[in-house]
Amino acid sequence: MVYYKTTAEIELIRKSCLLVSATLAEVANFLKPGVTTLQVDILAEKFIRDHRGVPSFKNYKGFPFTCCISVNDAVVHGFPNNNALKEGDIVSVDAGVFMNGFHGDSAYTFAIGELKPDVKQLLRVTKESLYKGVEKAVVNNRVGDIAYAVQEHTERKYGYGVVRELVGHGLGRQLHEDPQVPNFGKRGTGLKMKEGLVIAIEPMINMGRKDVYYDDDGWTVRTKDGKPAAHYEHTVCIQKDRPLILSSFTDIEANEKANSNLDASYSSMS
Ligand code: MG
Ligand code: MG
């Protein structure tokens, strides 16, 4: 069942999304070598609750944390833990907020310190592919047009692996609603999108092969070849002329940049 949202409902979804975005911007300021992903999760939960939101993921089908935090070869749904992050790691932080009856959902992959050039490229290309998909999220396009755009940019252009087992989704009163929004597929196929549809577009892209497996915890999805994976997610509302992105990376990116400049100035002093 596909639900189309009213303008008022879309505004409420936007509020939830922007609290997710603000949370991820806090995370951007907090992340550095030595920090544990459990510390990140505790910070995120406090920030969300301090702003009168409820973490969407906590207890969702038994998921025990506020954020899915996935490091390096973990693609998505990683459990926060007590391992310290180190220089060169990449960390996907995925969070959801439930507020005023509606969910918001967004994810961002962060760099810890300086990355190897091939890992840096994986992050850049995966984020680009998200926006290639978002561009297609307009009235009268089909879900397959989004899928094709993501796959085209990542798999065909760069030889990366697009995860098949997990997909984006509709959202609103429920965290996961119809339709499914895959990151692979054919143009001109799938649901024809109408005004008021709200979907999470979330490329999950492996540097190596597309194959993944579930960790012993039953949740964490990892690449079979052990190579790193990246994940970015926006919640998007379908409109006539252009997509309306309800989440935002603006503050996340500003904080990320400010912190990397700080690192650069420290290293140039030493
Ligand atoms: Mg998410
Ligand atoms: Mg999602």
mmCIF file of C-alpha atoms and ligand atoms in Angstrom:
data_model
loop_
_atom_site.group_PDB
_atom_site.id
_atom_site.type_symbol
_atom_site.label_atom_id
_atom_site.label_comp_id
_atom_site.label_asym_id
_atom_site.label_seq_id
_atom_site.Cartn_x
_atom_site.Cartn_y
_atom_site.Cartn_z
ATOM 1 C CA MET A 1 0.000 0.000 0.000
ATOM 2 C CA VAL A 2 1.464 3.338 -1.091
ATOM 3 C CA TYR A 3 0.481 6.385 0.983
ATOM 4 C CA TYR A 4 0.574 9.852 -0.525
ATOM 5 C CA LYS A 5 1.157 12.606 2.022
ATOM 6 C CA THR A 6 -0.587 15.925 2.455
ATOM 7 C CA THR A 7 1.390 19.175 2.631
ATOM 8 C CA ALA A 8 0.928 19.243 6.412
ATOM 9 C CA GLU A 9 2.173 15.665 6.747
ATOM 10 C CA ILE A 10 5.190 16.418 4.556
ATOM 11 C CA GLU A 11 6.094 19.326 6.862
ATOM 12 C CA LEU A 12 5.978 16.972 9.862
ATOM 13 C CA ILE A 13 8.178 14.442 8.065
ATOM 14 C CA ARG A 14 10.569 17.298 7.289
ATOM 15 C CA LYS A 15 10.774 18.174 11.006
ATOM 16 C CA SER A 16 11.701 14.597 11.858
ATOM 17 C CA CYS A 17 14.237 14.515 9.023
ATOM 18 C CA LEU A 18 15.858 17.768 10.119
ATOM 19 C CA LEU A 19 16.307 16.428 13.636
ATOM 20 C CA VAL A 20 18.065 13.421 12.123
ATOM 21 C CA SER A 21 20.246 15.809 10.108
ATOM 22 C CA ALA A 22 21.047 17.920 13.186
ATOM 23 C CA THR A 23 21.958 14.721 15.045
ATOM 24 C CA LEU A 24 24.329 13.668 12.264
ATOM 25 C CA ALA A 25 25.861 17.159 12.298
ATOM 26 C CA GLU A 26 26.561 16.672 16.038
ATOM 27 C CA VAL A 27 28.103 13.317 15.202
ATOM 28 C CA ALA A 28 30.325 15.035 12.596
ATOM 29 C CA ASN A 29 31.754 17.241 15.348
ATOM 30 C CA PHE A 30 32.277 14.340 17.717
ATOM 31 C CA LEU A 31 33.955 11.801 15.453
ATOM 32 C CA LYS A 32 37.740 11.458 15.606
ATOM 33 C CA PRO A 33 40.302 8.709 16.127
ATOM 34 C CA GLY A 34 39.865 7.100 19.561
ATOM 35 C CA VAL A 35 36.109 7.656 19.796
ATOM 36 C CA THR A 36 33.966 4.507 20.040
ATOM 37 C CA THR A 37 30.808 3.954 18.031
ATOM 38 C CA LEU A 38 28.898 3.264 21.251
ATOM 39 C CA GLN A 39 29.827 6.792 22.413
ATOM 40 C CA VAL A 40 28.411 8.084 19.126
ATOM 41 C CA ASP A 41 25.181 6.177 19.702
ATOM 42 C CA ILE A 42 24.790 7.529 23.248
ATOM 43 C CA LEU A 43 25.376 11.088 22.007
ATOM 44 C CA ALA A 44 22.832 10.636 19.209
ATOM 45 C CA GLU A 45 20.145 9.208 21.485
ATOM 46 C CA LYS A 46 20.559 12.039 24.008
ATOM 47 C CA PHE A 47 20.454 14.671 21.261
ATOM 48 C CA ILE A 48 17.291 13.223 19.713
ATOM 49 C CA ARG A 49 15.485 12.869 23.058
ATOM 50 C CA ASP A 50 16.626 16.361 24.200
ATOM 51 C CA HIS A 51 14.820 17.663 21.108
ATOM 52 C CA ARG A 52 11.667 15.703 21.904
ATOM 53 C CA GLY A 53 12.182 13.057 19.276
ATOM 54 C CA VAL A 54 12.145 9.299 19.683
ATOM 55 C CA PRO A 55 14.846 7.214 17.985
ATOM 56 C CA SER A 56 12.977 5.314 15.236
ATOM 57 C CA PHE A 57 15.361 2.383 15.138
ATOM 58 C CA LYS A 58 15.569 1.598 18.856
ATOM 59 C CA ASN A 59 13.607 -1.638 19.404
ATOM 60 C CA TYR A 60 12.528 -1.674 15.724
ATOM 61 C CA LYS A 61 12.179 -5.423 15.112
ATOM 62 C CA GLY A 62 14.473 -5.789 18.137
ATOM 63 C CA PHE A 63 17.291 -3.500 16.943
ATOM 64 C CA PRO A 64 18.918 -2.460 20.236
ATOM 65 C CA PHE A 65 20.433 0.957 19.432
ATOM 66 C CA THR A 66 19.567 4.484 18.252
ATOM 67 C CA CYS A 67 21.889 4.409 15.240
ATOM 68 C CA CYS A 68 23.083 1.814 12.820
ATOM 69 C CA ILE A 69 26.834 2.430 12.791
ATOM 70 C CA SER A 70 28.755 0.537 10.154
ATOM 71 C CA VAL A 71 32.550 0.731 9.943
ATOM 72 C CA ASN A 72 34.644 -0.127 6.854
ATOM 73 C CA ASP A 73 33.461 -3.539 5.518
ATOM 74 C CA ALA A 74 30.163 -3.224 7.413
ATOM 75 C CA VAL A 75 27.658 -1.920 4.860
ATOM 76 C CA VAL A 76 24.623 -1.139 7.015
ATOM 77 C CA HIS A 77 22.820 -2.106 10.257
ATOM 78 C CA GLY A 78 26.045 -2.258 12.273
ATOM 79 C CA PHE A 79 25.865 -2.439 16.068
ATOM 80 C CA PRO A 80 27.589 0.382 17.954
ATOM 81 C CA ASN A 81 30.384 -1.105 20.074
ATOM 82 C CA ASN A 82 33.383 -0.307 22.261
ATOM 83 C CA ASN A 83 36.002 -0.461 19.510
ATOM 84 C CA ALA A 84 37.876 2.798 19.040
ATOM 85 C CA LEU A 85 37.780 4.343 15.574
ATOM 86 C CA LYS A 86 41.132 4.891 13.921
ATOM 87 C CA GLU A 87 42.631 7.092 11.244
ATOM 88 C CA GLY A 88 41.562 5.919 7.785
ATOM 89 C CA ASP A 89 38.281 4.282 8.894
ATOM 90 C CA ILE A 90 34.977 5.100 7.247
ATOM 91 C CA VAL A 91 31.838 5.123 9.376
ATOM 92 C CA SER A 92 28.264 5.064 8.118
ATOM 93 C CA VAL A 93 25.882 6.505 10.703
ATOM 94 C CA ASP A 94 22.205 5.888 9.917
ATOM 95 C CA ALA A 95 19.548 7.366 12.186
ATOM 96 C CA GLY A 96 15.791 7.779 12.294
ATOM 97 C CA VAL A 97 13.570 10.092 14.312
ATOM 98 C CA PHE A 98 9.884 9.632 15.156
ATOM 99 C CA MET A 99 8.084 12.828 16.125
ATOM 100 C CA ASN A 100 4.523 14.135 15.709
ATOM 101 C CA GLY A 101 3.469 10.763 14.331
ATOM 102 C CA PHE A 102 6.009 10.682 11.484
ATOM 103 C CA HIS A 103 9.438 9.242 10.824
ATOM 104 C CA GLY A 104 12.497 10.833 9.222
ATOM 105 C CA ASP A 105 15.467 8.783 7.998
ATOM 106 C CA SER A 106 18.941 9.764 6.820
ATOM 107 C CA ALA A 107 22.462 8.385 6.745
ATOM 108 C CA TYR A 108 25.945 9.712 6.087
ATOM 109 C CA THR A 109 29.341 8.064 5.760
ATOM 110 C CA PHE A 110 32.088 9.897 7.633
ATOM 111 C CA ALA A 111 35.843 9.767 7.156
ATOM 112 C CA ILE A 112 38.044 9.388 10.220
ATOM 113 C CA GLY A 113 41.114 11.490 9.472
ATOM 114 C CA GLU A 114 42.795 11.084 6.114
ATOM 115 C CA LEU A 115 41.541 8.308 3.817
ATOM 116 C CA LYS A 116 43.345 6.332 1.142
ATOM 117 C CA PRO A 117 42.513 7.802 -2.294
ATOM 118 C CA ASP A 118 40.435 4.777 -3.385
ATOM 119 C CA VAL A 119 38.304 4.955 -0.229
ATOM 120 C CA LYS A 120 37.894 8.700 -0.630
ATOM 121 C CA GLN A 121 36.651 8.096 -4.166
ATOM 122 C CA LEU A 122 34.148 5.468 -2.931
ATOM 123 C CA LEU A 123 32.619 8.055 -0.584
ATOM 124 C CA ARG A 124 32.500 10.758 -3.233
ATOM 125 C CA VAL A 125 30.963 8.519 -5.892
ATOM 126 C CA THR A 126 28.394 7.007 -3.509
ATOM 127 C CA LYS A 127 27.253 10.466 -2.417
ATOM 128 C CA GLU A 128 27.107 11.566 -6.070
ATOM 129 C CA SER A 129 24.988 8.513 -6.869
ATOM 130 C CA LEU A 130 22.520 9.497 -4.154
ATOM 131 C CA TYR A 131 21.959 12.847 -5.885
ATOM 132 C CA LYS A 132 21.773 11.156 -9.310
ATOM 133 C CA GLY A 133 18.938 9.070 -7.850
ATOM 134 C CA VAL A 134 17.294 12.059 -6.147
ATOM 135 C CA GLU A 135 17.217 13.945 -9.489
ATOM 136 C CA LYS A 136 14.934 11.250 -10.869
ATOM 137 C CA ALA A 137 12.496 11.454 -7.937
ATOM 138 C CA VAL A 138 9.852 13.564 -9.670
ATOM 139 C CA VAL A 139 6.227 13.112 -10.726
ATOM 140 C CA ASN A 140 5.656 10.630 -13.572
ATOM 141 C CA ASN A 141 9.109 9.083 -13.322
ATOM 142 C CA ARG A 142 9.244 5.499 -12.101
ATOM 143 C CA VAL A 143 11.099 4.013 -9.156
ATOM 144 C CA GLY A 144 13.253 2.103 -11.658
ATOM 145 C CA ASP A 145 14.546 5.429 -12.999
ATOM 146 C CA ILE A 146 16.051 6.174 -9.569
ATOM 147 C CA ALA A 147 17.462 2.650 -9.335
ATOM 148 C CA TYR A 148 19.003 2.847 -12.789
ATOM 149 C CA ALA A 149 20.627 6.226 -12.118
ATOM 150 C CA VAL A 150 22.335 4.961 -8.948
ATOM 151 C CA GLN A 151 23.515 1.730 -10.560
ATOM 152 C CA GLU A 152 24.711 3.517 -13.696
ATOM 153 C CA HIS A 153 26.925 5.898 -11.733
ATOM 154 C CA THR A 154 28.411 3.359 -9.320
ATOM 155 C CA GLU A 155 28.472 -0.081 -10.907
ATOM 156 C CA ARG A 156 28.761 0.677 -14.605
ATOM 157 C CA LYS A 157 30.896 3.801 -14.347
ATOM 158 C CA TYR A 158 33.217 2.863 -11.462
ATOM 159 C CA GLY A 159 32.944 -0.938 -11.255
ATOM 160 C CA TYR A 160 31.642 -0.851 -7.679
ATOM 161 C CA GLY A 161 29.176 -3.402 -6.300
ATOM 162 C CA VAL A 162 25.574 -2.347 -5.657
ATOM 163 C CA VAL A 163 24.084 -4.270 -2.737
ATOM 164 C CA ARG A 164 21.008 -6.201 -3.937
ATOM 165 C CA GLU A 165 19.648 -7.488 -0.628
ATOM 166 C CA LEU A 166 18.774 -4.086 0.876
ATOM 167 C CA VAL A 167 16.846 -1.212 -0.639
ATOM 168 C CA GLY A 168 15.413 2.228 0.054
ATOM 169 C CA HIS A 169 11.766 2.593 0.992
ATOM 170 C CA GLY A 170 8.693 4.713 1.411
ATOM 171 C CA LEU A 171 8.235 6.225 4.856
ATOM 172 C CA GLY A 172 5.808 8.304 6.866
ATOM 173 C CA ARG A 173 3.708 7.012 9.746
ATOM 174 C CA GLN A 174 5.751 3.824 9.389
ATOM 175 C CA LEU A 175 9.540 3.720 9.117
ATOM 176 C CA HIS A 176 9.286 1.376 6.157
ATOM 177 C CA GLU A 177 6.384 1.752 3.745
ATOM 178 C CA ASP A 178 5.882 0.834 0.108
ATOM 179 C CA PRO A 179 7.398 1.166 -2.389
ATOM 180 C CA GLN A 180 10.782 -0.494 -2.163
ATOM 181 C CA VAL A 181 13.440 1.690 -3.790
ATOM 182 C CA PRO A 182 16.312 -0.482 -5.059
ATOM 183 C CA ASN A 183 19.685 0.872 -6.142
ATOM 184 C CA PHE A 184 19.738 -1.349 -9.233
ATOM 185 C CA GLY A 185 17.237 -1.935 -11.990
ATOM 186 C CA LYS A 186 15.784 -0.902 -15.301
ATOM 187 C CA ARG A 187 14.620 2.508 -16.423
ATOM 188 C CA GLY A 188 10.893 2.852 -16.999
ATOM 189 C CA THR A 189 9.973 0.041 -14.593
ATOM 190 C CA GLY A 190 8.315 -0.003 -11.186
ATOM 191 C CA LEU A 191 5.817 2.337 -9.557
ATOM 192 C CA LYS A 192 5.032 5.561 -11.382
ATOM 193 C CA MET A 193 5.599 8.255 -8.761
ATOM 194 C CA LYS A 194 2.910 10.790 -7.905
ATOM 195 C CA GLU A 195 2.964 14.011 -5.934
ATOM 196 C CA GLY A 196 3.182 13.498 -2.174
ATOM 197 C CA LEU A 197 5.062 10.215 -2.228
ATOM 198 C CA VAL A 198 7.878 10.288 0.343
ATOM 199 C CA ILE A 199 10.780 7.878 -0.090
ATOM 200 C CA ALA A 200 14.183 7.229 1.416
ATOM 201 C CA ILE A 201 16.814 6.897 -1.299
ATOM 202 C CA GLU A 202 19.882 5.156 0.084
ATOM 203 C CA PRO A 203 22.662 3.792 -2.112
ATOM 204 C CA MET A 204 24.677 1.063 -0.375
ATOM 205 C CA ILE A 205 27.796 0.729 -2.475
ATOM 206 C CA ASN A 206 30.686 -1.702 -2.110
ATOM 207 C CA MET A 207 34.162 -0.860 -3.332
ATOM 208 C CA GLY A 208 34.550 -4.467 -4.442
ATOM 209 C CA ARG A 209 31.955 -7.114 -5.251
ATOM 210 C CA LYS A 210 28.249 -6.714 -4.534
ATOM 211 C CA ASP A 211 27.985 -9.783 -2.311
ATOM 212 C CA VAL A 212 27.242 -9.385 1.399
ATOM 213 C CA TYR A 213 26.576 -11.591 4.434
ATOM 214 C CA TYR A 214 25.005 -11.177 7.860
ATOM 215 C CA ASP A 215 27.296 -11.072 10.873
ATOM 216 C CA ASP A 216 26.732 -13.375 13.883
ATOM 217 C CA ASP A 217 24.753 -10.580 15.608
ATOM 218 C CA GLY A 218 22.003 -11.193 13.028
ATOM 219 C CA TRP A 219 21.979 -7.544 11.927
ATOM 220 C CA THR A 220 25.302 -6.249 10.648
ATOM 221 C CA VAL A 221 25.597 -6.590 6.882
ATOM 222 C CA ARG A 222 29.203 -6.971 5.693
ATOM 223 C CA THR A 223 30.913 -7.255 2.328
ATOM 224 C CA LYS A 224 31.955 -10.815 1.519
ATOM 225 C CA ASP A 225 35.282 -9.677 0.094
ATOM 226 C CA GLY A 226 36.051 -7.555 3.165
ATOM 227 C CA LYS A 227 36.428 -4.353 1.150
ATOM 228 C CA PRO A 228 34.844 -1.131 2.421
ATOM 229 C CA ALA A 229 31.290 -0.001 1.659
ATOM 230 C CA ALA A 230 29.618 3.413 1.768
ATOM 231 C CA HIS A 231 26.030 4.489 2.466
ATOM 232 C CA TYR A 232 24.284 7.844 2.121
ATOM 233 C CA GLU A 233 20.551 8.433 2.546
ATOM 234 C CA HIS A 234 18.110 11.267 2.033
ATOM 235 C CA THR A 235 14.367 11.339 2.627
ATOM 236 C CA VAL A 236 12.796 12.877 -0.471
ATOM 237 C CA CYS A 237 9.279 14.049 -1.356
ATOM 238 C CA ILE A 238 8.086 13.683 -4.939
ATOM 239 C CA GLN A 239 6.829 16.885 -6.524
ATOM 240 C CA LYS A 240 6.103 18.038 -10.083
ATOM 241 C CA ASP A 241 9.162 20.000 -11.122
ATOM 242 C CA ARG A 242 11.955 19.047 -8.814
ATOM 243 C CA PRO A 243 12.517 16.687 -5.904
ATOM 244 C CA LEU A 244 12.086 18.119 -2.413
ATOM 245 C CA ILE A 245 14.859 16.782 -0.157
ATOM 246 C CA LEU A 246 13.497 16.741 3.401
ATOM 247 C CA SER A 247 16.744 15.802 5.162
ATOM 248 C CA SER A 248 19.871 17.947 4.812
ATOM 249 C CA PHE A 249 23.622 17.401 4.627
ATOM 250 C CA THR A 250 24.421 21.142 4.827
ATOM 251 C CA ASP A 251 25.390 21.283 8.516
ATOM 252 C CA ILE A 252 26.981 17.840 8.424
ATOM 253 C CA GLU A 253 29.243 18.881 5.557
ATOM 254 C CA ALA A 254 30.055 22.256 7.162
ATOM 255 C CA ASN A 255 31.071 20.551 10.418
ATOM 256 C CA GLU A 256 32.994 17.886 8.546
ATOM 257 C CA LYS A 257 34.922 20.559 6.661
ATOM 258 C CA ALA A 258 35.602 22.672 9.771
ATOM 259 C CA ASN A 259 36.959 19.643 11.596
ATOM 260 C CA SER A 260 39.188 18.534 8.744
ATOM 261 C CA ASN A 261 40.597 22.068 8.498
ATOM 262 C CA LEU A 262 41.278 21.903 12.217
ATOM 263 C CA ASP A 263 43.153 18.637 11.706
ATOM 264 C CA ALA A 264 45.105 20.155 8.842
ATOM 265 C CA SER A 265 46.124 23.175 10.910
ATOM 266 C CA TYR A 266 47.249 20.932 13.766
ATOM 267 C CA SER A 267 49.372 18.821 11.476
ATOM 268 C CA SER A 268 50.886 21.873 9.801
ATOM 269 C CA MET A 269 51.918 23.184 13.254
ATOM 270 C CA SER A 270 53.629 19.949 14.211
HETATM 271 MG MG MG B 1 18.306 5.096 7.341
HETATM 272 MG MG MG B 2 16.198 4.028 5.321
#
